[in-house]
Amino acid sequence: MVRSLIDITDLSTGELEELLETAQDIIAHPADYARLCAGKKLATLFFEPSTRTRLSFEAAMYELGGNVLSVTDAASSSAAKGESVADTAKVISCYADIIAMRHPKEGAALVAALNASIPVINAGDGGHCHPTQTLADLLTIRREKGHFDGLTVGLCGDLKFGRTVHSLINALARYENVRFVLISPEELKVPSYVKKEVLQKQGLAYEQTTDLEAAMPELDILYMTRVQRERFFNEEDYLRLKDSYILTPDKLRGAKQDLAILHPLPRVNEISVAIDKDTRACYFKQVLNGKYMRMALILKLLKEAGTL
Ligand code: NCD
């Protein structure tokens, strides 16, 4: 089976380092990378809405000199006729060299990888995980802070359904003395499988709170997230919880001067636009970093598959 990226833990710490280094080299010397994927095709299969992730994969492939085939919604693909993910993966393997797939069902990318003959990249599977967003997050933290060890990381918002949060915890858990402050309403706490399998198993320091402002002064990173409306079972709960946290300039009063504020985007209401001009706001830089990390990842997986 060729190498895919389904979960961030599929990559060793050394491989994360290698991807971060490649991305930084791409930033410094883009022309050296501009033809490396000439003649190769990326298929983006997105069965859930996306702006950044799909377009950043596509921009990444174009900037490597490659081409893109794209399915942008389930309704316009054979999934609407009842085709299985397994069959779709087999079919796309006949047309493309690598797949980036987003799907509403947890585990769908894994099913695709088990059936494809080309690398599959999980671009988000339901409320489970989103490893390439984590790659964007890691490059952002590396460029802002220079290191991961010893950071206090506040994760705020929908920690239950927010797949980016689950993957980021998994990635940062491997560094020394990282502390997590998990800030959410009671109903949207980090799932117990993440707490048991990652935080507790690895003996990591974490605290859970509902109070963002009280946690603020100790944070080096504040990772805000959107309440994931599409994963709620009823609209009433969503309406009650959607504005649990709204980051405004006054809430930053107690924050460190070198705090880095991240958000995977899209933002709904949880960060006031007044924060955008604060030098601590990193979420638009994070978008750009995502493209560079996806370029590095595409290169790595195509090399390992023997395609490059
Ligand atoms: C995230 C996602 O799809 O999980 N978006 C993204 O890929 N940048 C976060 C979100 O949708 O809230």
Coordinates of N, CA and C and ligand atoms in Angstrom, one line a residue, residues 52-53 102 130 133 163-164 226 228 264-266, ligand 1:
R52 N -10.7 27.4 1.8 CA -9.2 27.3 2.0 C -8.6 26.0 1.6
T53 N -9.1 25.0 2.2 CA -8.4 23.7 2.1 C -8.3 23.3 0.7
R102 N -12.1 15.4 1.3 CA -12.8 15.8 2.5 C -14.2 15.1 2.4
H130 N -8.1 16.4 10.9 CA -7.8 17.3 9.8 C -6.3 17.6 9.8
Q133 N -4.5 20.8 8.2 CA -4.7 22.1 8.9 C -3.6 22.1 10.0
R163 N -12.5 19.3 14.4 CA -11.5 18.3 14.1 C -10.1 18.8 14.0
T164 N -9.9 20.2 13.8 CA -8.6 20.8 13.7 C -8.0 20.7 15.1
R226 N -14.5 27.8 15.4 CA -15.9 28.1 15.1 C -16.8 27.0 15.8
Q228 N -19.3 24.3 15.4 CA -19.4 23.5 14.1 C -20.9 23.2 13.9
P264 N -8.4 28.3 12.5 CA -8.3 27.6 11.2 C -9.1 28.3 10.1
L265 N -10.1 29.1 10.5 CA -11.0 29.8 9.6 C -11.9 28.7 8.9
P266 N -13.1 28.9 8.5 CA -13.7 30.2 8.5 C -14.1 30.7 9.9
Ligands
NCD1 C1 -11.8 23.8 9.4 C2 -12.4 22.5 9.0 O1 -12.8 22.3 7.9 O2 -12.4 21.7 9.9 N1 -11.6 24.6 8.2 C3 -10.5 24.5 7.5 O3 -10.2 23.6 6.9 N2 -9.6 25.6 7.5 C4 -12.4 24.5 10.5 C5 -13.8 24.8 10.4 O4 -14.5 24.5 9.4 O5 -14.3 25.4 11.4

